[in-house]
GROMACS .gro file of C-alpha atoms in nm:
model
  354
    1UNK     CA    1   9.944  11.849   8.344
    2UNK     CA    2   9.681  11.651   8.166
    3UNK     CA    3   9.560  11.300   8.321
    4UNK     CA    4   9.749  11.040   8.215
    5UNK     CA    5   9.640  10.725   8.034
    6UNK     CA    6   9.702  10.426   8.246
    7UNK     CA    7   9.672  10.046   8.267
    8UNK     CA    8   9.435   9.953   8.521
    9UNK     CA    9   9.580   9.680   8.737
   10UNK     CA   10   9.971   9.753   8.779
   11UNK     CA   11  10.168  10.028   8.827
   12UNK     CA   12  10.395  10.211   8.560
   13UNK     CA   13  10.687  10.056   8.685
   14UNK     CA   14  10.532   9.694   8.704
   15UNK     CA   15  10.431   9.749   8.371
   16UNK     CA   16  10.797   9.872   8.268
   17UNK     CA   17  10.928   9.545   8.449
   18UNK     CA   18  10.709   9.304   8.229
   19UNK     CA   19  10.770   9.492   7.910
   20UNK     CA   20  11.140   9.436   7.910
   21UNK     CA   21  11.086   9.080   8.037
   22UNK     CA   22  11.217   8.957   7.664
   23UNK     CA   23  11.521   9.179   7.683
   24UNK     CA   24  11.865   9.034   7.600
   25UNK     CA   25  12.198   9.202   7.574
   26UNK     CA   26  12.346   8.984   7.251
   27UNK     CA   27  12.647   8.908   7.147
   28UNK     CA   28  12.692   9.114   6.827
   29UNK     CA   29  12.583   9.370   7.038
   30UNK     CA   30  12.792   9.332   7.320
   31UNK     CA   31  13.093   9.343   7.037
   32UNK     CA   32  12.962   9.666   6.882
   33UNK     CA   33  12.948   9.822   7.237
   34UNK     CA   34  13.307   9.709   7.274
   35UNK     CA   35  13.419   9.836   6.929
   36UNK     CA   36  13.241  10.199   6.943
   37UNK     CA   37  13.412  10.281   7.289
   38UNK     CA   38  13.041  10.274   7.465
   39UNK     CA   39  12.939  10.129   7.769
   40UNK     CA   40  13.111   9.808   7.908
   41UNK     CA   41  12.949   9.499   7.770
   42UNK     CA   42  12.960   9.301   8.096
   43UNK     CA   43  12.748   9.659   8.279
   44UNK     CA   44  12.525   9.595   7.983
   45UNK     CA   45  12.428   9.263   8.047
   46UNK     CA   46  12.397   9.347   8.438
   47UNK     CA   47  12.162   9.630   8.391
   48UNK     CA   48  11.941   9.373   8.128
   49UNK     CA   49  11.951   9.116   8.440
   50UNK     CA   50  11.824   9.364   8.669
   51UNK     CA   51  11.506   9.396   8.471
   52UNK     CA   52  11.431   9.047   8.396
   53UNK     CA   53  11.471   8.989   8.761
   54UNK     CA   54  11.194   9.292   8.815
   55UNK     CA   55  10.994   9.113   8.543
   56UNK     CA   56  11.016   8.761   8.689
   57UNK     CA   57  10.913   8.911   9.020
   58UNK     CA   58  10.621   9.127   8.866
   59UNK     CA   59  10.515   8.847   8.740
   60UNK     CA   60  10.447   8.672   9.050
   61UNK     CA   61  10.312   8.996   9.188
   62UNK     CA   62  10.048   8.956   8.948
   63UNK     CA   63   9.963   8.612   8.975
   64UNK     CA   64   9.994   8.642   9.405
   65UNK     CA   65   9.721   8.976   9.322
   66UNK     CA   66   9.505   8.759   9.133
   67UNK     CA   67   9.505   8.480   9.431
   68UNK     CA   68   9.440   8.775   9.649
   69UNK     CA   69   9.156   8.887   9.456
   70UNK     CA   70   9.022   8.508   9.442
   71UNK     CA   71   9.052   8.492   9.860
   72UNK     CA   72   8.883   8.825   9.920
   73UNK     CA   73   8.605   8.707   9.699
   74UNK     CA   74   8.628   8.386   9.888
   75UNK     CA   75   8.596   8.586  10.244
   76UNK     CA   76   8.331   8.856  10.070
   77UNK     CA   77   8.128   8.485   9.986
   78UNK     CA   78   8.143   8.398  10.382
   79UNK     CA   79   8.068   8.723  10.459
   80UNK     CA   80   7.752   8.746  10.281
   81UNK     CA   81   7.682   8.345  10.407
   82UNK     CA   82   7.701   8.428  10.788
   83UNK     CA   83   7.471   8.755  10.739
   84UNK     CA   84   7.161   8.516  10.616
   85UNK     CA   85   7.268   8.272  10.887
   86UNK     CA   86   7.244   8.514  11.133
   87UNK     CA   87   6.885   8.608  10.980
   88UNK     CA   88   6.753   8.332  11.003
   89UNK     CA   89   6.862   8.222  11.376
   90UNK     CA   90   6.674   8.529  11.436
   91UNK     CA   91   6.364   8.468  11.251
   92UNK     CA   92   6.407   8.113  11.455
   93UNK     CA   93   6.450   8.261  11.795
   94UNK     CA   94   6.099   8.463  11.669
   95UNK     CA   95   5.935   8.130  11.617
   96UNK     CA   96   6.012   7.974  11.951
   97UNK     CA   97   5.925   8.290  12.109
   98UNK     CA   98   5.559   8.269  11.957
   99UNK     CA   99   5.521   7.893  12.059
  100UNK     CA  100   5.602   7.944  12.406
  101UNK     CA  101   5.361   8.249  12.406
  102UNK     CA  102   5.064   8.038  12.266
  103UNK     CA  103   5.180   7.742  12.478
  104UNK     CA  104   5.117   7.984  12.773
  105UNK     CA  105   4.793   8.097  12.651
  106UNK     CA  106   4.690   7.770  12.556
  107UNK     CA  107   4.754   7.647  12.968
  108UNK     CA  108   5.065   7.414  12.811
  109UNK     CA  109   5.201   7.459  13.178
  110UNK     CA  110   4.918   7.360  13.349
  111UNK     CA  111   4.990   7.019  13.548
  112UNK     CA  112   4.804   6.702  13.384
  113UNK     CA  113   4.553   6.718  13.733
  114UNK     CA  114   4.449   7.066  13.692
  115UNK     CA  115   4.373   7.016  13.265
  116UNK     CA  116   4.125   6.722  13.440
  117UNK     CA  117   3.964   6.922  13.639
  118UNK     CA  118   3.919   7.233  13.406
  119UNK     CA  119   3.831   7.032  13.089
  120UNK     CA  120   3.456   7.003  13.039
  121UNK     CA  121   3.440   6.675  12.895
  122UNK     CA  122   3.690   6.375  12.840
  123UNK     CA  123   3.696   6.500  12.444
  124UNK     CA  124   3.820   6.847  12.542
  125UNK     CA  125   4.097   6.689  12.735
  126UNK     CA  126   4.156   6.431  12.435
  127UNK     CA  127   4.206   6.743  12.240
  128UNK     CA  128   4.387   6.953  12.450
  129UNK     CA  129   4.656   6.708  12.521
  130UNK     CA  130   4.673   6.652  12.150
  131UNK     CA  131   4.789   7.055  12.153
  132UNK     CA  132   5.038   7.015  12.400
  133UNK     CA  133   5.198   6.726  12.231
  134UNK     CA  134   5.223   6.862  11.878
  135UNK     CA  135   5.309   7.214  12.061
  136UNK     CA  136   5.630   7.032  12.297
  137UNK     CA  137   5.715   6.873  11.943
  138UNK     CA  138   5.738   7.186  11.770
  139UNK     CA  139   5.934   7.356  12.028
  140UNK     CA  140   6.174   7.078  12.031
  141UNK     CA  141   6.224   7.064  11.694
  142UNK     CA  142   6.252   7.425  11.630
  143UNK     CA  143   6.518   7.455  11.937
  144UNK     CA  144   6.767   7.174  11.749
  145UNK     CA  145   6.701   7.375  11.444
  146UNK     CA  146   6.818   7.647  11.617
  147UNK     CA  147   7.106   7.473  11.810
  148UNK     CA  148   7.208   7.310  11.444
  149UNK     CA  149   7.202   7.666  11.270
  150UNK     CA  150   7.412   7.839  11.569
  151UNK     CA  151   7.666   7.524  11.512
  152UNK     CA  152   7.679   7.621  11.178
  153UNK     CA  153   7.732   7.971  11.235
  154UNK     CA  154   8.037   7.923  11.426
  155UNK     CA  155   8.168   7.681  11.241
  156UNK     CA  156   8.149   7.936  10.893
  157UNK     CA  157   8.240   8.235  11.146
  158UNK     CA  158   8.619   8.044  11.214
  159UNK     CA  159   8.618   7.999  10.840
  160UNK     CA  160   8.547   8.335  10.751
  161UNK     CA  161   8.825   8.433  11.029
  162UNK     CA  162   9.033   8.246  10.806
  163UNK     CA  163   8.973   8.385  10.471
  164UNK     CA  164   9.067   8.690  10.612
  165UNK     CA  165   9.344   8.647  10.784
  166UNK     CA  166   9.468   8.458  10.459
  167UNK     CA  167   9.422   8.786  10.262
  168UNK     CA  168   9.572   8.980  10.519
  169UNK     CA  169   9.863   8.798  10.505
  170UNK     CA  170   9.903   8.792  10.120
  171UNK     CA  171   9.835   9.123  10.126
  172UNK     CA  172  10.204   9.151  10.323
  173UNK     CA  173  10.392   8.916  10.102
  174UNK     CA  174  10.226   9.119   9.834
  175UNK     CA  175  10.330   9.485   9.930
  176UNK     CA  176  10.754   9.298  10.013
  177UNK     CA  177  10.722   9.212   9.645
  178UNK     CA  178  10.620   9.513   9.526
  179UNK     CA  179  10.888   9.650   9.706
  180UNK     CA  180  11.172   9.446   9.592
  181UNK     CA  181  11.027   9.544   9.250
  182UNK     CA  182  11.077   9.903   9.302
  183UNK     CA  183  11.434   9.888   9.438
  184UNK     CA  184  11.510   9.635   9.117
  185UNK     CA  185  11.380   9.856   8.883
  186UNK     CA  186  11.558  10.176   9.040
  187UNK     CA  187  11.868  10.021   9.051
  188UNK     CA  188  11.840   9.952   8.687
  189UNK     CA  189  11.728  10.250   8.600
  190UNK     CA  190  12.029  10.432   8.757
  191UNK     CA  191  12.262  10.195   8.622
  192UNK     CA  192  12.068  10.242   8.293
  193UNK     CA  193  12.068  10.611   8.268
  194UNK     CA  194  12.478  10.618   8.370
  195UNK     CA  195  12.535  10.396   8.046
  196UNK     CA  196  12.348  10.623   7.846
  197UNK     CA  197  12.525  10.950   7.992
  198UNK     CA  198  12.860  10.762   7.913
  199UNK     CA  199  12.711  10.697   7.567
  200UNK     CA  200  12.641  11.020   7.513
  201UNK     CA  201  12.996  11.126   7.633
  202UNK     CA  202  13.176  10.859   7.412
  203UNK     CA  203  12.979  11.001   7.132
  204UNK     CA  204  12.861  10.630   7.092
  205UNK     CA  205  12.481  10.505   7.070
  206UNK     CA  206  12.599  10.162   7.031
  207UNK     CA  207  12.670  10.158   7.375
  208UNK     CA  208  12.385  10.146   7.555
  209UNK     CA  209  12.188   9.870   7.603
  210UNK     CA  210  11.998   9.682   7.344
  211UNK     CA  211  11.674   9.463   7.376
  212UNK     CA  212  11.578   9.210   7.140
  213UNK     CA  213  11.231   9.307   6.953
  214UNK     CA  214  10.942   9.138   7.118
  215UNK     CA  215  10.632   9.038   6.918
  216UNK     CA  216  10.405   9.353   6.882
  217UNK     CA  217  10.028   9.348   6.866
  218UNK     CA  218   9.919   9.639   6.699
  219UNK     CA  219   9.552   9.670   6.513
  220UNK     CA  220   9.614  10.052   6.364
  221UNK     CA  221   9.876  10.214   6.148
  222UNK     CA  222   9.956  10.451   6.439
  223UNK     CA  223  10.020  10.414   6.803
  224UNK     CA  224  10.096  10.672   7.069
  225UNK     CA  225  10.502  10.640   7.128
  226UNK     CA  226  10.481  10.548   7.515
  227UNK     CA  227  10.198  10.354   7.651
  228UNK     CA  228  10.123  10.467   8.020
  229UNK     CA  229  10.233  10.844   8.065
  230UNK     CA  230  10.170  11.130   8.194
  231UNK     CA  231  10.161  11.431   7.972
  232UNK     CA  232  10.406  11.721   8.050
  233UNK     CA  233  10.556  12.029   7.839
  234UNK     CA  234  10.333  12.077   7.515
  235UNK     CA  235  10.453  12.241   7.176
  236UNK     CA  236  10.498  12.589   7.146
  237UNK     CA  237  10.582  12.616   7.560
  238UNK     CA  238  10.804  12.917   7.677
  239UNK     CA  239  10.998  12.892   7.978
  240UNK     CA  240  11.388  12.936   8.046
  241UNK     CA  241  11.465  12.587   7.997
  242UNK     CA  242  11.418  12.650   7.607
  243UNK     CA  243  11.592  12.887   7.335
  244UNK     CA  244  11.312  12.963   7.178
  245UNK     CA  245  10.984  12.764   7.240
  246UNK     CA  246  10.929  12.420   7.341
  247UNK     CA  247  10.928  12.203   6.977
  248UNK     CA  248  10.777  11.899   7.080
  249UNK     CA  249  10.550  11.722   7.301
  250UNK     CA  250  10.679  11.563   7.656
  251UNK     CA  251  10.563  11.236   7.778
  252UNK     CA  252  10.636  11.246   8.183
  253UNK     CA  253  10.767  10.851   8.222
  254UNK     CA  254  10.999  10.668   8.445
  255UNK     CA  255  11.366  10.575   8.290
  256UNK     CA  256  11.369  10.298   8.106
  257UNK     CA  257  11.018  10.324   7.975
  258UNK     CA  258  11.016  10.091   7.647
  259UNK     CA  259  10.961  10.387   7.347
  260UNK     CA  260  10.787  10.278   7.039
  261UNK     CA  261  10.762  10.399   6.666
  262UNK     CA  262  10.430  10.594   6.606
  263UNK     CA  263  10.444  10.462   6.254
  264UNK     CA  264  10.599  10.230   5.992
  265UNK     CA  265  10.859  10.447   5.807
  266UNK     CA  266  11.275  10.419   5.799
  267UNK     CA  267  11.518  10.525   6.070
  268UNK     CA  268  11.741  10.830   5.913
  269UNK     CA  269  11.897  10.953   6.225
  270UNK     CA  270  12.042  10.836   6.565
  271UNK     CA  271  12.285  11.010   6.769
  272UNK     CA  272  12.436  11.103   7.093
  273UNK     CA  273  12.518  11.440   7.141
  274UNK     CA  274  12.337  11.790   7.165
  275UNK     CA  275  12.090  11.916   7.343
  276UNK     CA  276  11.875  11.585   7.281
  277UNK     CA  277  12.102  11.329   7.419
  278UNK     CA  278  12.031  11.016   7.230
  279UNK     CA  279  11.760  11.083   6.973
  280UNK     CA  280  11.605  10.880   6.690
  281UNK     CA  281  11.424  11.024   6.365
  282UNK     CA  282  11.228  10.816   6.167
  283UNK     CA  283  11.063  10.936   5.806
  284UNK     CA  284  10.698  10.865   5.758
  285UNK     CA  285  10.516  10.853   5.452
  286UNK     CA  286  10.398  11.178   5.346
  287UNK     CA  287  10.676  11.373   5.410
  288UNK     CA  288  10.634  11.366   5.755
  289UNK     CA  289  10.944  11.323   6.059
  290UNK     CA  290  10.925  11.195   6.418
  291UNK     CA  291  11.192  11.272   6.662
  292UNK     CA  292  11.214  11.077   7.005
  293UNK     CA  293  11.498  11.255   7.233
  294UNK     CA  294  11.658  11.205   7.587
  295UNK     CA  295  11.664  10.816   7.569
  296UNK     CA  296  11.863  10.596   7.774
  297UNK     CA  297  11.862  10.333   7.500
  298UNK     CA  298  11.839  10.277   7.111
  299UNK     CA  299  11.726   9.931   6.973
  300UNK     CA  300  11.761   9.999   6.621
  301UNK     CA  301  12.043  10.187   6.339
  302UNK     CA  302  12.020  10.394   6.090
  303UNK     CA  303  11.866  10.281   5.787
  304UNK     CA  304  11.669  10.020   6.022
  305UNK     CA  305  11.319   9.947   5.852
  306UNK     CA  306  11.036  10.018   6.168
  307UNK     CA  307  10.688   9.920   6.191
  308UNK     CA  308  10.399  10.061   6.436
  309UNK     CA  309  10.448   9.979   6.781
  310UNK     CA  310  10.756   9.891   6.709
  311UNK     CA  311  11.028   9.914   7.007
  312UNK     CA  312  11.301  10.179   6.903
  313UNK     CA  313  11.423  10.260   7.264
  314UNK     CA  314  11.440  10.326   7.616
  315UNK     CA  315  11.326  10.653   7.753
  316UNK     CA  316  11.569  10.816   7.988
  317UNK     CA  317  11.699  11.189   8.041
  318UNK     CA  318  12.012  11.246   7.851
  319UNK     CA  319  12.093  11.574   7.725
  320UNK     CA  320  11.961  11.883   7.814
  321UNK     CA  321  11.658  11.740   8.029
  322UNK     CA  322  11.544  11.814   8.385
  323UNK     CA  323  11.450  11.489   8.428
  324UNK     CA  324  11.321  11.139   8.288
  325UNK     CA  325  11.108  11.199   8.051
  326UNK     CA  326  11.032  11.144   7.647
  327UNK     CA  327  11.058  11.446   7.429
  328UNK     CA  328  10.848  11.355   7.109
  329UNK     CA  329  10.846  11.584   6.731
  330UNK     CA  330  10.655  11.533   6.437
  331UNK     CA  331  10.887  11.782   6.165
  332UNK     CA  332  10.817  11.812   5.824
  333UNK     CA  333  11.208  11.792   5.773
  334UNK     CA  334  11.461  11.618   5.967
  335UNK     CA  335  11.576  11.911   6.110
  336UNK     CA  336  11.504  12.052   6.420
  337UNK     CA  337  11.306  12.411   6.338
  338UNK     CA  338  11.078  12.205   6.141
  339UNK     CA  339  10.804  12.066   6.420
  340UNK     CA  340  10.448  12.069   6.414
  341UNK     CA  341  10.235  12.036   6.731
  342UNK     CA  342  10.194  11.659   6.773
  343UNK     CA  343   9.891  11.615   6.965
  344UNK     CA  344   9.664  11.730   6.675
  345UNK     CA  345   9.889  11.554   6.410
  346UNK     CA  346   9.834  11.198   6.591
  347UNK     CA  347   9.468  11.272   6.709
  348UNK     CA  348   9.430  11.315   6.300
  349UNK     CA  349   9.582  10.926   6.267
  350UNK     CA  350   9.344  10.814   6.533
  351UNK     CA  351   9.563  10.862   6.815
  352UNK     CA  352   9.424  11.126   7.094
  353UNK     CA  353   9.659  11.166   7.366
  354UNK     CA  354   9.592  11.211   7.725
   0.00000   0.00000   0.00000
């Protein structure tokens, strides 16, 4: 398995939760589900709550990480404060060590009697008790420097304390989000992936759950047709789980994973039985067909107009499929029998996978 291509900050189910944060089940398509036989309208709309509820709560995962992030930096800040505070009490307790050395050496203890009798004129003693006055001055004013700094210390030591018990306990509220995302999202998935199987039973795409198109921000003409995955089987694969030889390229994601159009072409093809489950196929320019199988979920019919990036689906594992996953084909005909290894066909558009 190759390494995968991820976004840096959430995991792929986060990110699945704040892609389908725009999705709505509407009414015409709550009617069409109704009129094809497919899934029950009212599971429909359930299954589209479930996910905006994950989405609503990612997105206060993500703004309670980036607070978290702000109050470690915060703590980090103190941190680094209280190490130069403790270097210089230090360097302080140095200096009042040296000044009580050379006030010993100097005879700073001697009694004013005895600096009388050893001084050999009144101008020695003039100047020696000149010494011992600036010397008591700078010890005193060194040891409220030092009392002042060791205030400060503590004081910056409770506030560090603080900070970090402030993280720690984001950190928790944190990790009980996350978690509530995770059930959310698995609970929709489930419920997802048993509309699509009843889909695919009914012989009736229209039944599984349908997002509305969110705005899509794509610079190139092509785009890989998941955005965080893992690769899995590659074209031309053997193995007992295939006829023949793997046709197409699998993209190892979670169910539900929004699936997009590689390129701008026409939708000629979506169905709901087979080996594929629900597929899609889509004509390019150039003669050239892409084939997106074992979703959970179609957004778009045949004859449907699509653009790069644009949404066409759900990933799921309908059909003949071990488990969730996206099974991708570039063809040069609709046709299965037709395929051409994809990685090198969208590396050639500017699109290297992996």
């Amino acid at each position: 398995m190759r390494p995968s291509r991820r976004h840096p900050l959430l995991v792929p189910a986060l990110l699945c939760a704040l892609a389908v944060l725009a999705a709505r089940p509407t009414d015409a398509t709550e009617k069409k589900a109704s009129d094809d036989g497919g899934a029950d309208p009212g599971l429909n709309a359930q299954v589209v709550r479930l996910y905006e509820d994950a989405a609503r709560a990612t997105q206060q995962y993500e703004a309670g990480r980036l607070e978290a992030e702000a109050q470690r930096a915060t703590a980090l800040r103190l941190e680094g404060l209280l190490d130069r505070e403790r270097r210089d009490i230090s360097v302080l307790h140095e200096d009042l060590g040296r000044i009580a050395r050379a006030q010993y050496r100097n005879g700073g203890d001697l009694p004013l009697t005895a600096q009388i009798i050893l001084a050999g004129s009144p101008d020695q003693l003039m100047r020696g008790q000149q010494v011992f006055s600036q010397t008591n001055l700078a010890v005193n004013n060194a040891i409220e420097k030092s009392r002042r700094a060791e205030a400060k210390l503590a004081a910056d030591e409770a506030k560090a304390a603080a900070a970090w018990q402030s993280l720690e306990k984001r950190n928790v509220e944190l990790a009980g989000l996350k978690r509530g995302i995770e059930q959310q999202l698995e609970e929709a998935r489930g419920q997802l992936q048993g509309q699509a199987d009843a889909s695919v039973a009914a012989g009736a795409c229209r039944g599984a759950v349908r997002l509305d198109q969110p705005a899509v921000q794509v610079t190139g003409a092509w785009v890989a047709p998941v955005e965080t995955y893992e690769l899995s089987a590659g074209f031309g694969s053997g193995g007992s789980r295939w006829a023949n030889r793997h046709t197409g390229q699998d993209f190892a994601v979670p169910i539900g994973t929004p699936v997009r159009a590689v390129g701008s072409g026409r939708v000629v093809r979506v169905s709901c039985g087979g080996a594929f489950g629900i597929e899609i196929v889509i004509e390019h320019a150039g003669g050239y067909y892409t084939q997106y199988a074992h979703l959970a979920a179609v957004t778009v019919d045949q004859g449907d107009r699509v653009a790069p990036g644009q949404w066409i689906g759900q990933s799921g594992t309908t059909g003949n499929s071990t488990g969730p996953h996206l099974h991708f084909e570039v063809r040069v005909t609709p046709e299965l029998g037709s395929g051409v290894d994809p990685v090198p066909w969208l590396a050639a558009r500017g699109v290297p996978l992996g």
